[in-house]
PDB file of N, CA and C in Angstrom:
ATOM      1  N   UNK A   1    -170.402  68.374-232.052  1.00 69.00           N
ATOM      2  CA  UNK A   1    -169.281  68.615-231.170  1.00 69.00           C
ATOM      3  C   UNK A   1    -169.566  69.946-230.474  1.00 69.00           C
ATOM      4  N   UNK A   2    -169.340  69.960-229.192  1.00 77.00           N
ATOM      5  CA  UNK A   2    -169.629  71.160-228.425  1.00 77.00           C
ATOM      6  C   UNK A   2    -168.559  72.234-228.678  1.00 77.00           C
ATOM      7  N   UNK A   3    -168.958  73.445-228.402  1.00 80.00           N
ATOM      8  CA  UNK A   3    -168.053  74.563-228.615  1.00 80.00           C
ATOM      9  C   UNK A   3    -166.825  74.460-227.724  1.00 80.00           C
ATOM     10  N   UNK A   4    -166.996  74.063-226.509  1.00 78.00           N
ATOM     11  CA  UNK A   4    -165.852  73.953-225.602  1.00 78.00           C
ATOM     12  C   UNK A   4    -164.906  72.848-226.037  1.00 78.00           C
ATOM     13  N   UNK A   5    -165.439  71.765-226.604  1.00 73.00           N
ATOM     14  CA  UNK A   5    -164.579  70.685-227.083  1.00 73.00           C
ATOM     15  C   UNK A   5    -163.776  71.160-228.294  1.00 73.00           C
ATOM     16  N   UNK A   6    -164.436  71.903-229.206  1.00 77.00           N
ATOM     17  CA  UNK A   6    -163.724  72.436-230.361  1.00 77.00           C
ATOM     18  C   UNK A   6    -162.630  73.402-229.923  1.00 77.00           C
ATOM     19  N   UNK A   7    -162.906  74.241-228.952  1.00 79.00           N
ATOM     20  CA  UNK A   7    -161.919  75.188-228.450  1.00 79.00           C
ATOM     21  C   UNK A   7    -160.738  74.444-227.835  1.00 79.00           C
ATOM     22  N   UNK A   8    -161.029  73.392-227.080  1.00 73.00           N
ATOM     23  CA  UNK A   8    -159.964  72.610-226.441  1.00 73.00           C
ATOM     24  C   UNK A   8    -159.100  71.925-227.492  1.00 73.00           C
ATOM     25  N   UNK A   9    -159.726  71.376-228.541  1.00 71.00           N
ATOM     26  CA  UNK A   9    -158.962  70.707-229.591  1.00 71.00           C
ATOM     27  C   UNK A   9    -158.088  71.706-230.361  1.00 71.00           C
ATOM     28  N   UNK A  10    -158.648  72.876-230.640  1.00 70.00           N
ATOM     29  CA  UNK A  10    -157.878  73.902-231.333  1.00 70.00           C
ATOM     30  C   UNK A  10    -156.697  74.367-230.489  1.00 70.00           C
ATOM     31  N   UNK A  11    -156.926  74.581-229.212  1.00 73.00           N
ATOM     32  CA  UNK A  11    -155.851  75.002-228.312  1.00 73.00           C
ATOM     33  C   UNK A  11    -154.774  73.938-228.227  1.00 73.00           C
ATOM     34  N   UNK A  12    -155.177  72.699-228.185  1.00 71.00           N
ATOM     35  CA  UNK A  12    -154.217  71.594-228.123  1.00 71.00           C
ATOM     36  C   UNK A  12    -153.386  71.536-229.401  1.00 71.00           C
ATOM     37  N   UNK A  13    -154.050  71.700-230.531  1.00 69.00           N
ATOM     38  CA  UNK A  13    -153.347  71.679-231.805  1.00 69.00           C
ATOM     39  C   UNK A  13    -152.331  72.824-231.892  1.00 69.00           C
ATOM     40  N   UNK A  14    -152.783  74.031-231.540  1.00 66.00           N
ATOM     41  CA  UNK A  14    -151.896  75.181-231.600  1.00 66.00           C
ATOM     42  C   UNK A  14    -150.730  75.060-230.624  1.00 66.00           C
ATOM     43  N   UNK A  15    -150.984  74.527-229.454  1.00 67.00           N
ATOM     44  CA  UNK A  15    -149.914  74.364-228.465  1.00 67.00           C
ATOM     45  C   UNK A  15    -148.852  73.401-228.978  1.00 67.00           C
ATOM     46  N   UNK A  16    -149.264  72.396-229.718  1.00 62.00           N
ATOM     47  CA  UNK A  16    -148.305  71.446-230.272  1.00 62.00           C
ATOM     48  C   UNK A  16    -147.590  71.974-231.490  1.00 62.00           C
ATOM     49  N   UNK A  17    -148.215  72.872-232.231  1.00 55.00           N
ATOM     50  CA  UNK A  17    -147.635  73.357-233.481  1.00 55.00           C
ATOM     51  C   UNK A  17    -146.685  74.523-233.284  1.00 55.00           C
ATOM     52  N   UNK A  18    -147.008  75.430-232.403  1.00 56.00           N
ATOM     53  CA  UNK A  18    -146.229  76.652-232.248  1.00 56.00           C
ATOM     54  C   UNK A  18    -144.792  76.371-231.826  1.00 56.00           C
ATOM     55  N   UNK A  19    -144.551  75.526-230.819  1.00 56.00           N
ATOM     56  CA  UNK A  19    -143.147  75.271-230.469  1.00 56.00           C
ATOM     57  C   UNK A  19    -142.363  74.646-231.631  1.00 56.00           C
ATOM     58  N   UNK A  20    -143.009  73.804-232.418  1.00 55.00           N
ATOM     59  CA  UNK A  20    -142.312  73.183-233.540  1.00 55.00           C
ATOM     60  C   UNK A  20    -141.936  74.243-234.575  1.00 55.00           C
ATOM     61  N   UNK A  21    -142.825  75.190-234.804  1.00 57.00           N
ATOM     62  CA  UNK A  21    -142.508  76.254-235.751  1.00 57.00           C
ATOM     63  C   UNK A  21    -141.430  77.176-235.204  1.00 57.00           C
ATOM     64  N   UNK A  22    -141.509  77.485-233.929  1.00 62.00           N
ATOM     65  CA  UNK A  22    -140.529  78.379-233.320  1.00 62.00           C
ATOM     66  C   UNK A  22    -139.152  77.737-233.259  1.00 62.00           C
ATOM     67  N   UNK A  23    -139.099  76.419-233.176  1.00 66.00           N
ATOM     68  CA  UNK A  23    -137.825  75.729-233.062  1.00 66.00           C
ATOM     69  C   UNK A  23    -137.138  75.537-234.414  1.00 66.00           C
ATOM     70  N   UNK A  24    -137.853  75.756-235.505  1.00 74.00           N
ATOM     71  CA  UNK A  24    -137.255  75.555-236.820  1.00 74.00           C
ATOM     72  C   UNK A  24    -136.147  76.596-237.038  1.00 74.00           C
ATOM     73  N   UNK A  25    -134.943  76.143-237.413  1.00 79.00           N
ATOM     74  CA  UNK A  25    -133.841  77.093-237.603  1.00 79.00           C
ATOM     75  C   UNK A  25    -134.076  77.965-238.840  1.00 79.00           C
ATOM     76  N   UNK A  26    -133.592  79.170-238.754  1.00 77.00           N
ATOM     77  CA  UNK A  26    -133.675  80.094-239.876  1.00 77.00           C
ATOM     78  C   UNK A  26    -132.567  79.754-240.850  1.00 77.00           C
ATOM     79  N   UNK A  27    -132.948  79.528-242.084  1.00 82.00           N
ATOM     80  CA  UNK A  27    -131.960  79.157-243.089  1.00 82.00           C
ATOM     81  C   UNK A  27    -131.591  80.391-243.909  1.00 82.00           C
ATOM     82  N   UNK A  28    -130.351  80.819-243.807  1.00 82.00           N
ATOM     83  CA  UNK A  28    -129.866  81.956-244.584  1.00 82.00           C
ATOM     84  C   UNK A  28    -129.211  81.441-245.852  1.00 82.00           C
ATOM     85  N   UNK A  29    -129.535  82.079-246.934  1.00 83.00           N
ATOM     86  CA  UNK A  29    -128.955  81.672-248.210  1.00 83.00           C
ATOM     87  C   UNK A  29    -128.038  82.786-248.700  1.00 83.00           C
ATOM     88  N   UNK A  30    -126.948  82.452-249.362  1.00 84.00           N
ATOM     89  CA  UNK A  30    -126.041  83.494-249.848  1.00 84.00           C
ATOM     90  C   UNK A  30    -126.714  84.333-250.934  1.00 84.00           C
ATOM     91  N   UNK A  31    -126.329  85.575-250.999  1.00 81.00           N
ATOM     92  CA  UNK A  31    -126.837  86.461-252.035  1.00 81.00           C
ATOM     93  C   UNK A  31    -126.285  85.994-253.375  1.00 81.00           C
ATOM     94  N   UNK A  32    -127.164  85.793-254.362  1.00 82.00           N
ATOM     95  CA  UNK A  32    -126.656  85.322-255.656  1.00 82.00           C
ATOM     96  C   UNK A  32    -125.838  86.403-256.349  1.00 82.00           C
ATOM     97  N   UNK A  33    -124.867  85.972-257.110  1.00 81.00           N
ATOM     98  CA  UNK A  33    -124.078  86.906-257.902  1.00 81.00           C
ATOM     99  C   UNK A  33    -124.672  86.957-259.299  1.00 81.00           C
ATOM    100  N   UNK A  34    -124.813  88.160-259.832  1.00 74.00           N
ATOM    101  CA  UNK A  34    -125.413  88.337-261.146  1.00 74.00           C
ATOM    102  C   UNK A  34    -124.426  89.096-262.025  1.00 74.00           C
ATOM    103  N   UNK A  35    -124.131  88.537-263.170  1.00 70.00           N
ATOM    104  CA  UNK A  35    -123.277  89.208-264.147  1.00 70.00           C
ATOM    105  C   UNK A  35    -124.170  89.872-265.180  1.00 70.00           C
ATOM    106  N   UNK A  36    -124.161  91.193-265.202  1.00 60.00           N
ATOM    107  CA  UNK A  36    -124.948  91.932-266.173  1.00 60.00           C
ATOM    108  C   UNK A  36    -124.169  92.041-267.472  1.00 60.00           C
ATOM    109  N   UNK A  37    -124.880  92.150-268.596  1.00 61.00           N
ATOM    110  CA  UNK A  37    -124.166  92.179-269.878  1.00 61.00           C
ATOM    111  C   UNK A  37    -123.359  93.442-270.111  1.00 61.00           C
ATOM    112  N   UNK A  38    -123.657  94.521-269.396  1.00 56.00           N
ATOM    113  CA  UNK A  38    -122.924  95.773-269.591  1.00 56.00           C
ATOM    114  C   UNK A  38    -122.367  96.228-268.262  1.00 56.00           C
ATOM    115  N   UNK A  39    -121.188  96.761-268.280  1.00 53.00           N
ATOM    116  CA  UNK A  39    -120.564  97.267-267.068  1.00 53.00           C
ATOM    117  C   UNK A  39    -120.872  98.736-266.863  1.00 53.00           C
ATOM    118  N   UNK A  40    -120.353  99.271-265.783  1.00 55.00           N
ATOM    119  CA  UNK A  40    -120.559 100.674-265.480  1.00 55.00           C
ATOM    120  C   UNK A  40    -119.708 101.590-266.358  1.00 55.00           C
ATOM    121  N   UNK A  41    -118.797 101.006-267.135  1.00 59.00           N
ATOM    122  CA  UNK A  41    -117.888 101.831-267.917  1.00 59.00           C
ATOM    123  C   UNK A  41    -118.477 102.274-269.253  1.00 59.00           C
ATOM    124  N   UNK A  42    -119.696 101.832-269.567  1.00 75.00           N
ATOM    125  CA  UNK A  42    -120.329 102.252-270.811  1.00 75.00           C
ATOM    126  C   UNK A  42    -120.782 103.695-270.625  1.00 75.00           C
ATOM    127  N   UNK A  43    -120.340 104.547-271.484  1.00 91.00           N
ATOM    128  CA  UNK A  43    -120.703 105.950-271.357  1.00 91.00           C
ATOM    129  C   UNK A  43    -120.834 106.599-272.718  1.00 91.00           C
ATOM    130  N   UNK A  44    -121.004 107.886-272.682  1.00 94.00           N
ATOM    131  CA  UNK A  44    -121.108 108.647-273.922  1.00 94.00           C
ATOM    132  C   UNK A  44    -119.716 108.820-274.520  1.00 94.00           C
ATOM    133  N   UNK A  45    -119.597 108.708-275.842  1.00 94.00           N
ATOM    134  CA  UNK A  45    -118.299 108.932-276.471  1.00 94.00           C
ATOM    135  C   UNK A  45    -117.777 110.326-276.122  1.00 94.00           C
ATOM    136  N   UNK A  46    -116.498 110.401-275.838  1.00 95.00           N
ATOM    137  CA  UNK A  46    -115.880 111.679-275.471  1.00 95.00           C
ATOM    138  C   UNK A  46    -116.008 112.679-276.604  1.00 95.00           C
ATOM    139  N   UNK A  47    -116.131 113.908-276.226  1.00 95.00           N
ATOM    140  CA  UNK A  47    -116.232 114.980-277.200  1.00 95.00           C
ATOM    141  C   UNK A  47    -116.955 116.157-276.586  1.00 95.00           C
ATOM    142  N   UNK A  48    -117.032 117.263-277.319  1.00 97.00           N
ATOM    143  CA  UNK A  48    -117.713 118.438-276.790  1.00 97.00           C
ATOM    144  C   UNK A  48    -119.159 118.105-276.400  1.00 97.00           C
ATOM    145  N   UNK A  49    -119.501 118.355-275.143  1.00 97.00           N
ATOM    146  CA  UNK A  49    -120.855 118.118-274.651  1.00 97.00           C
ATOM    147  C   UNK A  49    -121.074 116.772-273.986  1.00 97.00           C
ATOM    148  N   UNK A  50    -120.089 115.872-274.052  1.00 97.00           N
ATOM    149  CA  UNK A  50    -120.301 114.545-273.448  1.00 97.00           C
ATOM    150  C   UNK A  50    -120.487 114.647-271.940  1.00 97.00           C
ATOM    151  N   UNK A  51    -119.793 115.578-271.297  1.00 97.00           N
ATOM    152  CA  UNK A  51    -119.963 115.748-269.856  1.00 97.00           C
ATOM    153  C   UNK A  51    -121.340 116.335-269.530  1.00 97.00           C
ATOM    154  N   UNK A  52    -121.853 117.204-270.376  1.00 97.00           N
ATOM    155  CA  UNK A  52    -123.162 117.834-270.135  1.00 97.00           C
ATOM    156  C   UNK A  52    -124.279 116.813-270.306  1.00 97.00           C
ATOM    157  N   UNK A  53    -124.218 116.010-271.362  1.00 97.00           N
ATOM    158  CA  UNK A  53    -125.263 115.009-271.556  1.00 97.00           C
ATOM    159  C   UNK A  53    -125.194 113.949-270.460  1.00 97.00           C
ATOM    160  N   UNK A  54    -123.993 113.582-270.051  1.00 96.00           N
ATOM    161  CA  UNK A  54    -123.853 112.588-268.982  1.00 96.00           C
ATOM    162  C   UNK A  54    -124.421 113.119-267.668  1.00 96.00           C
ATOM    163  N   UNK A  55    -124.142 114.357-267.339  1.00 96.00           N
ATOM    164  CA  UNK A  55    -124.603 114.888-266.055  1.00 96.00           C
ATOM    165  C   UNK A  55    -126.102 115.191-266.052  1.00 96.00           C
ATOM    166  N   UNK A  56    -126.693 115.430-267.202  1.00 97.00           N
ATOM    167  CA  UNK A  56    -128.119 115.755-267.251  1.00 97.00           C
ATOM    168  C   UNK A  56    -129.012 114.550-267.547  1.00 97.00           C
ATOM    169  N   UNK A  57    -128.582 113.693-268.428  1.00 95.00           N
ATOM    170  CA  UNK A  57    -129.484 112.664-268.946  1.00 95.00           C
ATOM    171  C   UNK A  57    -129.396 111.317-268.225  1.00 95.00           C
ATOM    172  N   UNK A  58    -128.254 111.036-267.597  1.00 94.00           N
ATOM    173  CA  UNK A  58    -128.116 109.721-266.964  1.00 94.00           C
ATOM    174  C   UNK A  58    -128.856 109.618-265.633  1.00 94.00           C
ATOM    175  N   UNK A  59    -129.504 110.683-265.197  1.00 91.00           N
ATOM    176  CA  UNK A  59    -130.372 110.572-264.017  1.00 91.00           C
ATOM    177  C   UNK A  59    -131.560 109.673-264.341  1.00 91.00           C
ATOM    178  N   UNK A  60    -131.970 109.648-265.609  1.00 94.00           N
ATOM    179  CA  UNK A  60    -133.127 108.841-266.023  1.00 94.00           C
ATOM    180  C   UNK A  60    -132.796 107.789-267.072  1.00 94.00           C
ATOM    181  N   UNK A  61    -131.740 108.003-267.859  1.00 93.00           N
ATOM    182  CA  UNK A  61    -131.408 107.102-268.963  1.00 93.00           C
ATOM    183  C   UNK A  61    -129.960 106.643-268.847  1.00 93.00           C
ATOM    184  N   UNK A  62    -129.706 105.414-269.237  1.00 93.00           N
ATOM    185  CA  UNK A  62    -128.314 104.981-269.352  1.00 93.00           C
ATOM    186  C   UNK A  62    -127.762 105.548-270.662  1.00 93.00           C
ATOM    187  N   UNK A  63    -126.465 105.673-270.716  1.00 94.00           N
ATOM    188  CA  UNK A  63    -125.851 106.127-271.965  1.00 94.00           C
ATOM    189  C   UNK A  63    -126.176 105.140-273.081  1.00 94.00           C
ATOM    190  N   UNK A  64    -126.160 103.862-272.755  1.00 91.00           N
ATOM    191  CA  UNK A  64    -126.465 102.820-273.739  1.00 91.00           C
ATOM    192  C   UNK A  64    -127.873 103.006-274.301  1.00 91.00           C
ATOM    193  N   UNK A  65    -128.836 103.301-273.445  1.00 93.00           N
ATOM    194  CA  UNK A  65    -130.211 103.519-273.898  1.00 93.00           C
ATOM    195  C   UNK A  65    -130.269 104.702-274.863  1.00 93.00           C
ATOM    196  N   UNK A  66    -129.625 105.783-274.498  1.00 93.00           N
ATOM    197  CA  UNK A  66    -129.639 106.984-275.337  1.00 93.00           C
ATOM    198  C   UNK A  66    -128.947 106.729-276.672  1.00 93.00           C
ATOM    199  N   UNK A  67    -127.809 106.068-276.626  1.00 93.00           N
ATOM    200  CA  UNK A  67    -127.032 105.849-277.846  1.00 93.00           C
ATOM    201  C   UNK A  67    -127.646 104.809-278.771  1.00 93.00           C
ATOM    202  N   UNK A  68    -128.592 104.021-278.274  1.00 93.00           N
ATOM    203  CA  UNK A  68    -129.261 103.032-279.122  1.00 93.00           C
ATOM    204  C   UNK A  68    -130.561 103.552-279.722  1.00 93.00           C
ATOM    205  N   UNK A  69    -130.811 104.838-279.611  1.00 94.00           N
ATOM    206  CA  UNK A  69    -131.969 105.453-280.263  1.00 94.00           C
ATOM    207  C   UNK A  69    -131.652 105.628-281.743  1.00 94.00           C
ATOM    208  N   UNK A  70    -132.690 105.719-282.566  1.00 96.00           N
ATOM    209  CA  UNK A  70    -132.422 105.920-284.004  1.00 96.00           C
ATOM    210  C   UNK A  70    -131.789 107.286-284.260  1.00 96.00           C
ATOM    211  N   UNK A  71    -131.087 107.386-285.362  1.00 96.00           N
ATOM    212  CA  UNK A  71    -130.493 108.660-285.762  1.00 96.00           C
ATOM    213  C   UNK A  71    -131.619 109.629-286.118  1.00 96.00           C
ATOM    214  N   UNK A  72    -131.526 110.837-285.577  1.00 97.00           N
ATOM    215  CA  UNK A  72    -132.545 111.853-285.813  1.00 97.00           C
ATOM    216  C   UNK A  72    -131.896 113.135-286.311  1.00 97.00           C
ATOM    217  N   UNK A  73    -132.693 113.971-286.919  1.00 97.00           N
ATOM    218  CA  UNK A  73    -132.200 115.274-287.358  1.00 97.00           C
ATOM    219  C   UNK A  73    -132.033 116.177-286.137  1.00 97.00           C
ATOM    220  N   UNK A  74    -131.335 117.283-286.327  1.00 97.00           N
ATOM    221  CA  UNK A  74    -131.147 118.255-285.243  1.00 97.00           C
ATOM    222  C   UNK A  74    -132.514 118.721-284.712  1.00 97.00           C
ATOM    223  N   UNK A  75    -133.455 118.983-285.606  1.00 97.00           N
ATOM    224  CA  UNK A  75    -134.779 119.446-285.189  1.00 97.00           C
ATOM    225  C   UNK A  75    -135.499 118.379-284.365  1.00 97.00           C
ATOM    226  N   UNK A  76    -135.358 117.126-284.775  1.00 97.00           N
ATOM    227  CA  UNK A  76    -135.992 116.035-284.027  1.00 97.00           C
ATOM    228  C   UNK A  76    -135.349 115.867-282.654  1.00 97.00           C
ATOM    229  N   UNK A  77    -134.010 115.987-282.571  1.00 97.00           N
ATOM    230  CA  UNK A  77    -133.351 115.909-281.263  1.00 97.00           C
ATOM    231  C   UNK A  77    -133.779 117.078-280.385  1.00 97.00           C
ATOM    232  N   UNK A  78    -133.934 118.243-280.979  1.00 98.00           N
ATOM    233  CA  UNK A  78    -134.409 119.397-280.216  1.00 98.00           C
ATOM    234  C   UNK A  78    -135.796 119.102-279.638  1.00 98.00           C
ATOM    235  N   UNK A  79    -136.674 118.499-280.439  1.00 98.00           N
ATOM    236  CA  UNK A  79    -138.023 118.157-279.964  1.00 98.00           C
ATOM    237  C   UNK A  79    -137.965 117.125-278.840  1.00 98.00           C
ATOM    238  N   UNK A  80    -137.068 116.157-278.943  1.00 97.00           N
ATOM    239  CA  UNK A  80    -136.930 115.135-277.893  1.00 97.00           C
ATOM    240  C   UNK A  80    -136.451 115.772-276.586  1.00 97.00           C
ATOM    241  N   UNK A  81    -135.420 116.599-276.673  1.00 98.00           N
ATOM    242  CA  UNK A  81    -134.899 117.252-275.469  1.00 98.00           C
ATOM    243  C   UNK A  81    -135.957 118.180-274.868  1.00 98.00           C
ATOM    244  N   UNK A  82    -136.669 118.909-275.722  1.00 98.00           N
ATOM    245  CA  UNK A  82    -137.734 119.790-275.246  1.00 98.00           C
ATOM    246  C   UNK A  82    -138.829 118.985-274.538  1.00 98.00           C
ATOM    247  N   UNK A  83    -139.149 117.809-275.080  1.00 97.00           N
ATOM    248  CA  UNK A  83    -140.160 116.950-274.442  1.00 97.00           C
ATOM    249  C   UNK A  83    -139.689 116.484-273.062  1.00 97.00           C
ATOM    250  N   UNK A  84    -138.409 116.158-272.940  1.00 97.00           N
ATOM    251  CA  UNK A  84    -137.885 115.730-271.635  1.00 97.00           C
ATOM    252  C   UNK A  84    -138.040 116.858-270.616  1.00 97.00           C
ATOM    253  N   UNK A  85    -137.861 118.090-271.058  1.00 97.00           N
ATOM    254  CA  UNK A  85    -137.949 119.245-270.155  1.00 97.00           C
ATOM    255  C   UNK A  85    -139.409 119.569-269.829  1.00 97.00           C
ATOM    256  N   UNK A  86    -140.250 119.639-270.850  1.00 97.00           N
ATOM    257  CA  UNK A  86    -141.631 120.084-270.620  1.00 97.00           C
ATOM    258  C   UNK A  86    -142.546 118.981-270.106  1.00 97.00           C
ATOM    259  N   UNK A  87    -142.488 117.810-270.695  1.00 97.00           N
ATOM    260  CA  UNK A  87    -143.402 116.733-270.300  1.00 97.00           C
ATOM    261  C   UNK A  87    -142.924 115.976-269.062  1.00 97.00           C
ATOM    262  N   UNK A  88    -141.601 115.743-268.973  1.00 96.00           N
ATOM    263  CA  UNK A  88    -141.076 114.923-267.883  1.00 96.00           C
ATOM    264  C   UNK A  88    -140.357 115.732-266.810  1.00 96.00           C
ATOM    265  N   UNK A  89    -140.332 117.043-266.975  1.00 96.00           N
ATOM    266  CA  UNK A  89    -139.770 117.968-265.976  1.00 96.00           C
ATOM    267  C   UNK A  89    -138.289 117.734-265.704  1.00 96.00           C
ATOM    268  N   UNK A  90    -137.537 117.368-266.738  1.00 97.00           N
ATOM    269  CA  UNK A  90    -136.086 117.229-266.586  1.00 97.00           C
ATOM    270  C   UNK A  90    -135.505 118.608-266.261  1.00 97.00           C
ATOM    271  N   UNK A  91    -134.703 118.712-265.199  1.00 97.00           N
ATOM    272  CA  UNK A  91    -134.155 120.016-264.803  1.00 97.00           C
ATOM    273  C   UNK A  91    -132.934 120.406-265.634  1.00 97.00           C
ATOM    274  N   UNK A  92    -133.176 120.679-266.901  1.00 97.00           N
ATOM    275  CA  UNK A  92    -132.104 121.009-267.836  1.00 97.00           C
ATOM    276  C   UNK A  92    -132.203 122.493-268.166  1.00 97.00           C
ATOM    277  N   UNK A  93    -131.098 123.198-268.028  1.00 98.00           N
ATOM    278  CA  UNK A  93    -131.080 124.630-268.340  1.00 98.00           C
ATOM    279  C   UNK A  93    -131.132 124.812-269.861  1.00 98.00           C
ATOM    280  N   UNK A  94    -131.562 125.972-270.329  1.00 98.00           N
ATOM    281  CA  UNK A  94    -131.566 126.223-271.782  1.00 98.00           C
ATOM    282  C   UNK A  94    -130.170 126.090-272.399  1.00 98.00           C
ATOM    283  N   UNK A  95    -129.139 126.517-271.669  1.00 98.00           N
ATOM    284  CA  UNK A  95    -127.767 126.390-272.188  1.00 98.00           C
ATOM    285  C   UNK A  95    -127.376 124.923-272.343  1.00 98.00           C
ATOM    286  N   UNK A  96    -127.671 124.119-271.312  1.00 98.00           N
ATOM    287  CA  UNK A  96    -127.358 122.689-271.388  1.00 98.00           C
ATOM    288  C   UNK A  96    -128.180 122.002-272.472  1.00 98.00           C
ATOM    289  N   UNK A  97    -129.425 122.414-272.658  1.00 98.00           N
ATOM    290  CA  UNK A  97    -130.271 121.822-273.700  1.00 98.00           C
ATOM    291  C   UNK A  97    -129.638 122.028-275.072  1.00 98.00           C
ATOM    292  N   UNK A  98    -129.108 123.220-275.323  1.00 98.00           N
ATOM    293  CA  UNK A  98    -128.445 123.490-276.606  1.00 98.00           C
ATOM    294  C   UNK A  98    -127.225 122.593-276.786  1.00 98.00           C
ATOM    295  N   UNK A  99    -126.443 122.422-275.729  1.00 98.00           N
ATOM    296  CA  UNK A  99    -125.249 121.572-275.797  1.00 98.00           C
ATOM    297  C   UNK A  99    -125.649 120.117-276.043  1.00 98.00           C
ATOM    298  N   UNK A 100    -126.712 119.662-275.368  1.00 98.00           N
ATOM    299  CA  UNK A 100    -127.186 118.279-275.532  1.00 98.00           C
ATOM    300  C   UNK A 100    -127.672 118.039-276.955  1.00 98.00           C
ATOM    301  N   UNK A 101    -128.434 118.975-277.497  1.00 98.00           N
ATOM    302  CA  UNK A 101    -128.920 118.840-278.877  1.00 98.00           C
ATOM    303  C   UNK A 101    -127.737 118.821-279.843  1.00 98.00           C
ATOM    304  N   UNK A 102    -126.762 119.691-279.643  1.00 98.00           N
ATOM    305  CA  UNK A 102    -125.566 119.696-280.506  1.00 98.00           C
ATOM    306  C   UNK A 102    -124.852 118.356-280.438  1.00 98.00           C
ATOM    307  N   UNK A 103    -124.689 117.832-279.222  1.00 97.00           N
ATOM    308  CA  UNK A 103    -123.998 116.553-279.044  1.00 97.00           C
ATOM    309  C   UNK A 103    -124.756 115.427-279.747  1.00 97.00           C
ATOM    310  N   UNK A 104    -126.070 115.349-279.499  1.00 97.00           N
ATOM    311  CA  UNK A 104    -126.862 114.271-280.100  1.00 97.00           C
ATOM    312  C   UNK A 104    -126.911 114.382-281.618  1.00 97.00           C
ATOM    313  N   UNK A 105    -126.995 115.593-282.131  1.00 97.00           N
ATOM    314  CA  UNK A 105    -126.988 115.774-283.590  1.00 97.00           C
ATOM    315  C   UNK A 105    -125.667 115.324-284.192  1.00 97.00           C
ATOM    316  N   UNK A 106    -124.587 115.541-283.468  1.00 97.00           N
ATOM    317  CA  UNK A 106    -123.262 115.137-283.947  1.00 97.00           C
ATOM    318  C   UNK A 106    -123.054 113.628-283.818  1.00 97.00           C
ATOM    319  N   UNK A 107    -123.459 113.047-282.678  1.00 96.00           N
ATOM    320  CA  UNK A 107    -123.181 111.631-282.404  1.00 96.00           C
ATOM    321  C   UNK A 107    -124.269 110.707-282.954  1.00 96.00           C
ATOM    322  N   UNK A 108    -125.523 111.145-282.876  1.00 96.00           N
ATOM    323  CA  UNK A 108    -126.651 110.306-283.297  1.00 96.00           C
ATOM    324  C   UNK A 108    -127.530 111.017-284.322  1.00 96.00           C
ATOM    325  N   UNK A 109    -126.922 111.917-285.089  1.00 95.00           N
ATOM    326  CA  UNK A 109    -127.681 112.644-286.104  1.00 95.00           C
ATOM    327  C   UNK A 109    -127.839 111.836-287.374  1.00 95.00           C
ATOM    328  N   UNK A 110    -128.786 112.260-288.181  1.00 91.00           N
ATOM    329  CA  UNK A 110    -128.980 111.599-289.474  1.00 91.00           C
ATOM    330  C   UNK A 110    -127.734 111.811-290.326  1.00 91.00           C
ATOM    331  N   UNK A 111    -127.331 110.775-291.058  1.00 79.00           N
ATOM    332  CA  UNK A 111    -126.129 110.886-291.911  1.00 79.00           C
ATOM    333  C   UNK A 111    -126.278 111.919-292.998  1.00 79.00           C
TER     334      UNK A 111
END
């Protein structure tokens, strides 16, 4: 088959296909609704330091994630908070870090 014949056949095919594709209506589908198992109302239990941990830690963690960690000693919570500051660059002040450790030791400390 000659090159010009192949070009003519390709052009003919494309000319017939493009209008059919362009004429196809755009089908819009509704956005699906998703029910998540937890609502936005899950938070840290109220008490001294709950506002500090919420304002510092929920930038990266949900309260549910934090509260489902194993119970740790005060020293272990201090190490975790220190790791968030040094390794992950969490912008937590030394004063807030002390409040967060106190809160976690009280709420999620070893019995």
